[in-house]
mmCIF file of C-alpha atoms in Angstrom:
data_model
loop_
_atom_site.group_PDB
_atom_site.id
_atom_site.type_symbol
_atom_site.label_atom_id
_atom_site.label_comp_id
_atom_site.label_asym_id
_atom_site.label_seq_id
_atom_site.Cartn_x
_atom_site.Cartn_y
_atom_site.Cartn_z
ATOM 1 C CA UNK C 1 0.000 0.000 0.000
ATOM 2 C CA UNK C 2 2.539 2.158 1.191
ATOM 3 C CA UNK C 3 4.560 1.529 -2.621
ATOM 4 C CA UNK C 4 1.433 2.442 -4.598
ATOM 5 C CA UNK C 5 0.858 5.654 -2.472
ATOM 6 C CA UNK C 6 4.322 6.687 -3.239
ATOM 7 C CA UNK C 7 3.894 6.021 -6.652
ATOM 8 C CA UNK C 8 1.017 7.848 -7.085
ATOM 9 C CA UNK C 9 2.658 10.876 -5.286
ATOM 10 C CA UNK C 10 5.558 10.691 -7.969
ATOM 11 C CA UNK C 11 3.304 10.552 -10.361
ATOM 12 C CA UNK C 12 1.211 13.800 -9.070
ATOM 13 C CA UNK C 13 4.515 15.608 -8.468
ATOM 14 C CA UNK C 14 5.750 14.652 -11.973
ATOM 15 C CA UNK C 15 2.357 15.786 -13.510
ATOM 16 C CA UNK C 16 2.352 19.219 -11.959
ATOM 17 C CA UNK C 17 6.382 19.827 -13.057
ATOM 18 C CA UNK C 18 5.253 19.068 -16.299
ATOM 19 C CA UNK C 19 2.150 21.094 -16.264
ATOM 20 C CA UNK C 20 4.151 23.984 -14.635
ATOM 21 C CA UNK C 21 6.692 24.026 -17.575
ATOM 22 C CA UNK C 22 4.070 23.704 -20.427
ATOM 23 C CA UNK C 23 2.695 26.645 -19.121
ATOM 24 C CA UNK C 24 5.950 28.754 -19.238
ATOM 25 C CA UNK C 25 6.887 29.003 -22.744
ATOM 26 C CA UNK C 26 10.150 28.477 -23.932
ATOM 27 C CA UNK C 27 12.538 31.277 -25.516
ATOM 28 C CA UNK C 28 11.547 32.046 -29.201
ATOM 29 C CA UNK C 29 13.053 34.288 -31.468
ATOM 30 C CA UNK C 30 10.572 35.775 -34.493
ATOM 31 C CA UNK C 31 11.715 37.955 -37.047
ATOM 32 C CA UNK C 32 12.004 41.680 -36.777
ATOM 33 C CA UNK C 33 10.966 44.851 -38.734
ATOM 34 C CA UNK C 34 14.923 45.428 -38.784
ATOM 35 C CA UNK C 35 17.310 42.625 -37.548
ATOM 36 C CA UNK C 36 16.201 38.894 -38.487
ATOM 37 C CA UNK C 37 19.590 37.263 -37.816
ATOM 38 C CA UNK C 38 20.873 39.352 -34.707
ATOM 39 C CA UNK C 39 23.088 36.869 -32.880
ATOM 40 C CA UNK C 40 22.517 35.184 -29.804
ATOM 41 C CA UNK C 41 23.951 35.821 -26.678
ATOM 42 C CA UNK C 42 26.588 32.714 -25.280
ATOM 43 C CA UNK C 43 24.340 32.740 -22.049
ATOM 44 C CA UNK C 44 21.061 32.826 -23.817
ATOM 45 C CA UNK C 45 19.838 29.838 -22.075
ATOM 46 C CA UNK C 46 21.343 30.360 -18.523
ATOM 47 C CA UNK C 47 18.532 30.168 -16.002
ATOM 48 C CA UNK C 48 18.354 33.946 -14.481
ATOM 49 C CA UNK C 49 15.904 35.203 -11.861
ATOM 50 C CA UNK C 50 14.242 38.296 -13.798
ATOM 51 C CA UNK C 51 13.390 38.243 -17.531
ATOM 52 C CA UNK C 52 11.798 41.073 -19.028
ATOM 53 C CA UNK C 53 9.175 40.195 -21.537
ATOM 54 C CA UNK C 54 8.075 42.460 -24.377
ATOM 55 C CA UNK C 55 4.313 42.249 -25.776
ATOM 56 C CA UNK C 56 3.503 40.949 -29.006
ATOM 57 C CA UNK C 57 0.344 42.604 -30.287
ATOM 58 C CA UNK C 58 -1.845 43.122 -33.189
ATOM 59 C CA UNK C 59 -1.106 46.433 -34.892
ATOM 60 C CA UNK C 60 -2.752 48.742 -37.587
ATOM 61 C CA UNK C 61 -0.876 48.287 -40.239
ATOM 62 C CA UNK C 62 -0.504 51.526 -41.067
ATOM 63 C CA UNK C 63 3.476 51.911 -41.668
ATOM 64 C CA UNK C 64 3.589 48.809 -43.888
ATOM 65 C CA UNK C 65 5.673 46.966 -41.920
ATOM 66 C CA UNK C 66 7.906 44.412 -43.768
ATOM 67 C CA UNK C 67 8.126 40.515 -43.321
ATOM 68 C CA UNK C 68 5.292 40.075 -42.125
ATOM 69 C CA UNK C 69 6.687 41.222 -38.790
ATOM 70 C CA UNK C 70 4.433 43.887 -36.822
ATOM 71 C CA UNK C 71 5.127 46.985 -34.670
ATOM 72 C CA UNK C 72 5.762 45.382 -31.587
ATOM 73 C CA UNK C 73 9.083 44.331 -33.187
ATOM 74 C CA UNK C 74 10.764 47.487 -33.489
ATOM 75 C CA UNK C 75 14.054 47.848 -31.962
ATOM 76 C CA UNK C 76 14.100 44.097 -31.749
ATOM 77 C CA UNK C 77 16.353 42.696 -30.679
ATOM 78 C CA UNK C 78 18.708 44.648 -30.613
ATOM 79 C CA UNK C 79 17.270 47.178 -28.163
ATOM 80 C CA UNK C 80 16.680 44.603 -26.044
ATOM 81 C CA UNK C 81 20.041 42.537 -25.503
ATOM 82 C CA UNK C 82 21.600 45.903 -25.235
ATOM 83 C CA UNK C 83 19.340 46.995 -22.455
ATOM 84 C CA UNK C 84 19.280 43.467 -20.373
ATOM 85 C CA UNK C 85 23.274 43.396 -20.816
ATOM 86 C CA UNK C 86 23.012 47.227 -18.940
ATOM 87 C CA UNK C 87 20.530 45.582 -16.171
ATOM 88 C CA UNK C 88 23.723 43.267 -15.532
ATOM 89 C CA UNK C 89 26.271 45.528 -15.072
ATOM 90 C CA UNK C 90 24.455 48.514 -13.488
ATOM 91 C CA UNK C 91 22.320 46.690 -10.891
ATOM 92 C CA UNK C 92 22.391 43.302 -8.966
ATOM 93 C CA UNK C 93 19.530 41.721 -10.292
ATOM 94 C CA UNK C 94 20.648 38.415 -12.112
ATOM 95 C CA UNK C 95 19.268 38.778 -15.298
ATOM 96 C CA UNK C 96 18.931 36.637 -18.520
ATOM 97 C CA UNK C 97 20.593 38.131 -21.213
ATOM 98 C CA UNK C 98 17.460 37.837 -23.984
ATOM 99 C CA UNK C 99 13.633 38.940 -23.918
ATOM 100 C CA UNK C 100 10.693 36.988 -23.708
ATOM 101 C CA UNK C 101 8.236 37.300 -26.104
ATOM 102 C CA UNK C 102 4.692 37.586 -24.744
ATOM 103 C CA UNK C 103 1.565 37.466 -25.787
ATOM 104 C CA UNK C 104 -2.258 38.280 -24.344
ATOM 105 C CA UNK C 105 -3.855 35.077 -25.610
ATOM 106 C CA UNK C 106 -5.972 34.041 -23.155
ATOM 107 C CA UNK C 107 -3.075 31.398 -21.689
ATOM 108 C CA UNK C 108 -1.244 32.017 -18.427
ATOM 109 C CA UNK C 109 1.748 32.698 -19.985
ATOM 110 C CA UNK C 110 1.922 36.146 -19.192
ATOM 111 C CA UNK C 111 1.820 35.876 -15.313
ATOM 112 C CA UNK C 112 5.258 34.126 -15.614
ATOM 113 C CA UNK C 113 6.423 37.484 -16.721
ATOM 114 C CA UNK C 114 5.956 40.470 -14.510
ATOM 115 C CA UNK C 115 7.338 43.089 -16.140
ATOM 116 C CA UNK C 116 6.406 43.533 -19.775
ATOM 117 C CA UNK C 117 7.877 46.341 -22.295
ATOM 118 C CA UNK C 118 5.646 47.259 -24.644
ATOM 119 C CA UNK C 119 7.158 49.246 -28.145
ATOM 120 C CA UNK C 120 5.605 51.790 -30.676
ATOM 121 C CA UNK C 121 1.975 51.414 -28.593
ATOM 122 C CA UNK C 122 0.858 54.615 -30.989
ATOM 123 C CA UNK C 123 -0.279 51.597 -33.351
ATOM 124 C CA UNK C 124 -1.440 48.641 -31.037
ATOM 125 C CA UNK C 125 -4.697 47.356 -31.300
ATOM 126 C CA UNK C 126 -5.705 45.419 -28.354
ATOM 127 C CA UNK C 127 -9.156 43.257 -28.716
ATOM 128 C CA UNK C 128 -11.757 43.062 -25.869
ATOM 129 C CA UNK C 129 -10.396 39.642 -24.669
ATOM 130 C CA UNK C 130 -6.361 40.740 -24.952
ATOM 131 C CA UNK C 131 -7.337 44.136 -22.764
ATOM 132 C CA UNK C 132 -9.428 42.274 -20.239
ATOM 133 C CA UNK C 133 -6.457 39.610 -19.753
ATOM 134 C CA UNK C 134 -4.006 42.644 -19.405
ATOM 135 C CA UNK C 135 -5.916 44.111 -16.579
ATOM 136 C CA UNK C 136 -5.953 40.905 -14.668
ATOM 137 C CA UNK C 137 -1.923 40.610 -15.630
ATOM 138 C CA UNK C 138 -1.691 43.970 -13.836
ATOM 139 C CA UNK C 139 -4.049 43.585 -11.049
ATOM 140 C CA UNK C 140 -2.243 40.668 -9.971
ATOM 141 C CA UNK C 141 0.954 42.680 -9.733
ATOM 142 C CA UNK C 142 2.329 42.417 -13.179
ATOM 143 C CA UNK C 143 4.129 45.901 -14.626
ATOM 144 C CA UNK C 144 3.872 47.387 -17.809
ATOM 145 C CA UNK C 145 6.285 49.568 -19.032
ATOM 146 C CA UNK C 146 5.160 51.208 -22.964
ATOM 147 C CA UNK C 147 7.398 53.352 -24.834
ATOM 148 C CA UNK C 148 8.160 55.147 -28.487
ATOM 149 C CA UNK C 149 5.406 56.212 -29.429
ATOM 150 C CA UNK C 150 4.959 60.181 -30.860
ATOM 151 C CA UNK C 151 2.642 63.113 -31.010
ATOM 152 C CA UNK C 152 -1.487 63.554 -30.435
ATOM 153 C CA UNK C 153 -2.295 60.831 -33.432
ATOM 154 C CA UNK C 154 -0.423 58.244 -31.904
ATOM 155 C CA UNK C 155 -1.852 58.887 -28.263
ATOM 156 C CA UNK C 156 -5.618 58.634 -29.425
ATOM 157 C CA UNK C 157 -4.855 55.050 -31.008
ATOM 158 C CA UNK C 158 -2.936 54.460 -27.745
ATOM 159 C CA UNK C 159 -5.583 55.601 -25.520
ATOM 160 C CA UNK C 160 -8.674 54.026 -27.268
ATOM 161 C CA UNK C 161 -7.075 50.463 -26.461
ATOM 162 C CA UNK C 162 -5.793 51.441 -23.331
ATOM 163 C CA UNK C 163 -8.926 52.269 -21.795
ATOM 164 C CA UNK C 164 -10.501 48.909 -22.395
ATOM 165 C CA UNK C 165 -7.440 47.758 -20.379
ATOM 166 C CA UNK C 166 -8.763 50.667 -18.053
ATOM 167 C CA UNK C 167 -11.630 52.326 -18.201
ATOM 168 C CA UNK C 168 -12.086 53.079 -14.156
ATOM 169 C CA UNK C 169 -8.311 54.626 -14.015
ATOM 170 C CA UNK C 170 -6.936 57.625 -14.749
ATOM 171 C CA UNK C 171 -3.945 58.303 -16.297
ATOM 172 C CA UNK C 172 -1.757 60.585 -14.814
ATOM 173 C CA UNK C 173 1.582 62.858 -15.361
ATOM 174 C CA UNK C 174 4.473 61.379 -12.667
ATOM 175 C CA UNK C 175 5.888 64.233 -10.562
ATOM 176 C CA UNK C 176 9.292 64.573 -9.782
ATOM 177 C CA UNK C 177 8.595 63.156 -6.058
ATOM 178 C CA UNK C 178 7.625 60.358 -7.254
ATOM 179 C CA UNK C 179 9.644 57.328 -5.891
ATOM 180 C CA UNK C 180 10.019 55.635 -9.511
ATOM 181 C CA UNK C 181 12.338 58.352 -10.350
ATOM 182 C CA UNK C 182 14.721 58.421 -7.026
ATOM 183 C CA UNK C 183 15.239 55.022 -6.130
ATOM 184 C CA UNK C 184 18.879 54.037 -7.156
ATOM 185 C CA UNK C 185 19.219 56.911 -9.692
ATOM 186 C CA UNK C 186 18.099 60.537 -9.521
ATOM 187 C CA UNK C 187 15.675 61.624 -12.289
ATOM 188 C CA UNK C 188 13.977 64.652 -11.050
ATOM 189 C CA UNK C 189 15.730 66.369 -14.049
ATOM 190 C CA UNK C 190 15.022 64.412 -17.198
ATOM 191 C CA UNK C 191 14.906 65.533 -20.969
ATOM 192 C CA UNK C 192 13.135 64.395 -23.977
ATOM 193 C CA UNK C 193 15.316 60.989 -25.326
ATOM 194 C CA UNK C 194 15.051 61.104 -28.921
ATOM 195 C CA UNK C 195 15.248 58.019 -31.499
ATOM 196 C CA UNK C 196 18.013 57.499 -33.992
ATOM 197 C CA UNK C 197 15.816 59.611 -36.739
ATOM 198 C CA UNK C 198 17.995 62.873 -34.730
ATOM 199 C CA UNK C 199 20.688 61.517 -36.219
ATOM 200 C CA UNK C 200 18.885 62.474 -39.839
ATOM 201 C CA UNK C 201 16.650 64.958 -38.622
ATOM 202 C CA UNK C 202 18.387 67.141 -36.359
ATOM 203 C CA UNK C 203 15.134 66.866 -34.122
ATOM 204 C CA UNK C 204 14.769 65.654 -30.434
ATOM 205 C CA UNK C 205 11.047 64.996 -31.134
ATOM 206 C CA UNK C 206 8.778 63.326 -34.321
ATOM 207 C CA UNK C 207 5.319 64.403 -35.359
ATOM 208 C CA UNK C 208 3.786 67.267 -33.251
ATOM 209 C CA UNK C 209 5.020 65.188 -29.808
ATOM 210 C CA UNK C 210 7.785 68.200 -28.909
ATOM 211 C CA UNK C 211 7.222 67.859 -25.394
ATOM 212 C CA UNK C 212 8.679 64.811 -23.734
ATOM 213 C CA UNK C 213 4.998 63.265 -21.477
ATOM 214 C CA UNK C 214 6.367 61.275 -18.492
ATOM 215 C CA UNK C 215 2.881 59.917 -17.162
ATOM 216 C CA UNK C 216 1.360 56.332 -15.276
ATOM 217 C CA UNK C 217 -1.384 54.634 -13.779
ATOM 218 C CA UNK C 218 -1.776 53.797 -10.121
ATOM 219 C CA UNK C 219 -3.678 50.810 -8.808
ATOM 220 C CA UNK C 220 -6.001 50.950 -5.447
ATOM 221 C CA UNK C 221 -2.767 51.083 -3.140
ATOM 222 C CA UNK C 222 -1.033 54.099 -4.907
ATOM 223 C CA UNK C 223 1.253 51.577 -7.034
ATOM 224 C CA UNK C 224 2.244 52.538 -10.316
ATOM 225 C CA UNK C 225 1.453 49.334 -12.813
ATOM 226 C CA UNK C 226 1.713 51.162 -16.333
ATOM 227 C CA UNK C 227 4.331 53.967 -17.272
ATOM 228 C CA UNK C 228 3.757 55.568 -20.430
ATOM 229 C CA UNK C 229 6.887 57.326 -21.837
ATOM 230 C CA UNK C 230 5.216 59.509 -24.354
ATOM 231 C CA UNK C 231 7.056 61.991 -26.910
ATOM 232 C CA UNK C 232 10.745 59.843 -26.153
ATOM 233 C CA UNK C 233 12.501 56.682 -27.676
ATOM 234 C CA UNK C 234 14.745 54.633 -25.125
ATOM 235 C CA UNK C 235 14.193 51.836 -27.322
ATOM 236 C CA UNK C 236 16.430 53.438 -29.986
ATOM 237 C CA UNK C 237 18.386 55.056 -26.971
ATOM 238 C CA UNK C 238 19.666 51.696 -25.874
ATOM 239 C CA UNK C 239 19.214 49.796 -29.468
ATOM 240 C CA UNK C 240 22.068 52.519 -30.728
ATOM 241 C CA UNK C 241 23.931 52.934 -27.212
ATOM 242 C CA UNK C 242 27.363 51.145 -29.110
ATOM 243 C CA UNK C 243 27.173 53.647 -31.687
ATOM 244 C CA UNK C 244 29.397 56.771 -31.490
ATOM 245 C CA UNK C 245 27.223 58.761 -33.517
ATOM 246 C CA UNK C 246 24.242 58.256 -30.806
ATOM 247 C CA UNK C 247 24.863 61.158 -27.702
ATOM 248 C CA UNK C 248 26.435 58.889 -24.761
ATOM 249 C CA UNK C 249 23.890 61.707 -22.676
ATOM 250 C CA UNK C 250 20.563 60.171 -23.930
ATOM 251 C CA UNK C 251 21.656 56.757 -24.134
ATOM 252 C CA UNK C 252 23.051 57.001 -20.294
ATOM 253 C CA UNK C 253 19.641 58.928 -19.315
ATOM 254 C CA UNK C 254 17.864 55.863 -20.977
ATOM 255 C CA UNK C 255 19.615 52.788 -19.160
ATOM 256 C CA UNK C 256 19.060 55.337 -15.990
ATOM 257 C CA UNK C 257 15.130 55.484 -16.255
ATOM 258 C CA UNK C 258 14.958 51.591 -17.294
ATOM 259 C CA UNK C 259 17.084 50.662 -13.997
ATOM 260 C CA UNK C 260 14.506 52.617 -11.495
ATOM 261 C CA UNK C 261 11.358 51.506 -13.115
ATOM 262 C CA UNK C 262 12.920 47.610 -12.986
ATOM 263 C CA UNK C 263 13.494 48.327 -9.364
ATOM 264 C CA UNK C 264 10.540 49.974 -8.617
ATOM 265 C CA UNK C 265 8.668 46.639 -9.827
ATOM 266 C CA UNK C 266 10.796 44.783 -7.672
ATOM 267 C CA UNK C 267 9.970 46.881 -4.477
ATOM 268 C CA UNK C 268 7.000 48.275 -4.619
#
């Protein structure tokens, strides 16, 4: 008796492992708007305590994007390997050295992966069932981070698929008080990070989005689960940060911001 019961226990134990890692999916690379061959990382499958996950989404369509590959692949991932290699050597946290790609499907995949970068959100299009699964994501403590996206055009396709995500909450600008901004570096003076296109342009900002929008939403306990940098590009800040002709200021001001909003996830 005693045999079978502990063969049914290691059979239990060996179901829920298994269920546990089908519901974690493993590392996938897709093909980008720009880089389809960027090369891997050595370490890319060292087990790390923090990944940061960036959200695939259906997009409008609107730029033509090659491939077959969407908006949510800009800067990818390029952007992102720079930017987790900067989480290594300018905090603690151990960190794998790739993103996780991550999608609101209606799976639980996306509770394995609190914080989740979201790119060029001017052109998302989120559906009633991806918008209701991102509010749970957040309301169970998940952290959404959205970024490069320009001017009042962009912000109206933003907002009309944001507030399905949140249509009780207000959005809000973050002042410079605000803990996000002074936890291991100081950012009560911040400027507008441009995207490589200053490099052509001459121009810190892109459409009529001059003014750089630092903004969030707070749950019920004064916790900040979405920050929306509006009117700025760390993307291409930390996509170009090896590249001489990119200003070492924006691209240090970039890794800066992404450090304190990883570690205000982690602590608050």
């Amino acid at each position: 008796m005693r045999v079978r019961l502990a063969l049914v226990l290691i059979l239990l134990l060996g179901f829920g492992a298994w269920g546990a890692l089908r519901a974690q999916k493993p590392f996938k690379e897709y093909p980008g708007v720009e880089y389809t061959d960027f090369p891997l990382p050595s370490d890319y499958n060292k087990p790390s305590e923090w990944i940061r996950a960036r959200l695939r989404y259906t997009d409008t369509g609107r730029r033509g994007f090659r491939r077959g590959a969407g908006a949510w692949t800009t800067d990818y991932p390029r952007s992102d390997r720079h930017f987790l290699e900067g989480v290594r050597r300018l905090t603690r946290i151990d960190s794998r050295s790739v993103e996780q790609v991550v999608d609101a499907d209606g799976s639980d995949d996306i509770y394995n992966w609190p914080f989740v970068y979201a790119v060029e959100v001017g052109q998302w299009v989120l559906s009633d069932d991806e918008a209701k699964q991102l509010r749970d994501f957040l309301d169970r403590g998940g952290f959404l981070m959205v970024d490069d996206f320009h001017g009042t055009y962009e912000w109206g396709i933003f907002i009309s698929s944001l507030t399905k995500v949140f249509p009780d909450r207000s959005i809000v600008d973050l002042q410079d008080s605000e803990p996000i901004f002074n936890n291991i570096y100081d950012l009560d003076h911040r400027v507008q990070v441009p995207g490589a296109q200053y490099l052509r342009s001459g121009r810190t900002y892109e459409q009529d989005g001059v003014e750089a929008r630092w903004r969030g939403i707070y749950d019920d306990k004064g916790r900040l689960v979405v920050v929306i940098c509006h009117n700025m590009d760390l993307g291409d800040a930390w996509e170009w940060s090896d590249d001489p002709r990119y200003p070492e200021a924006w691209a240090s001001l970039a890794y800066r911001i992404g450090m304190n909003y990883i570690v205000y996830d982690l602590t608050h």
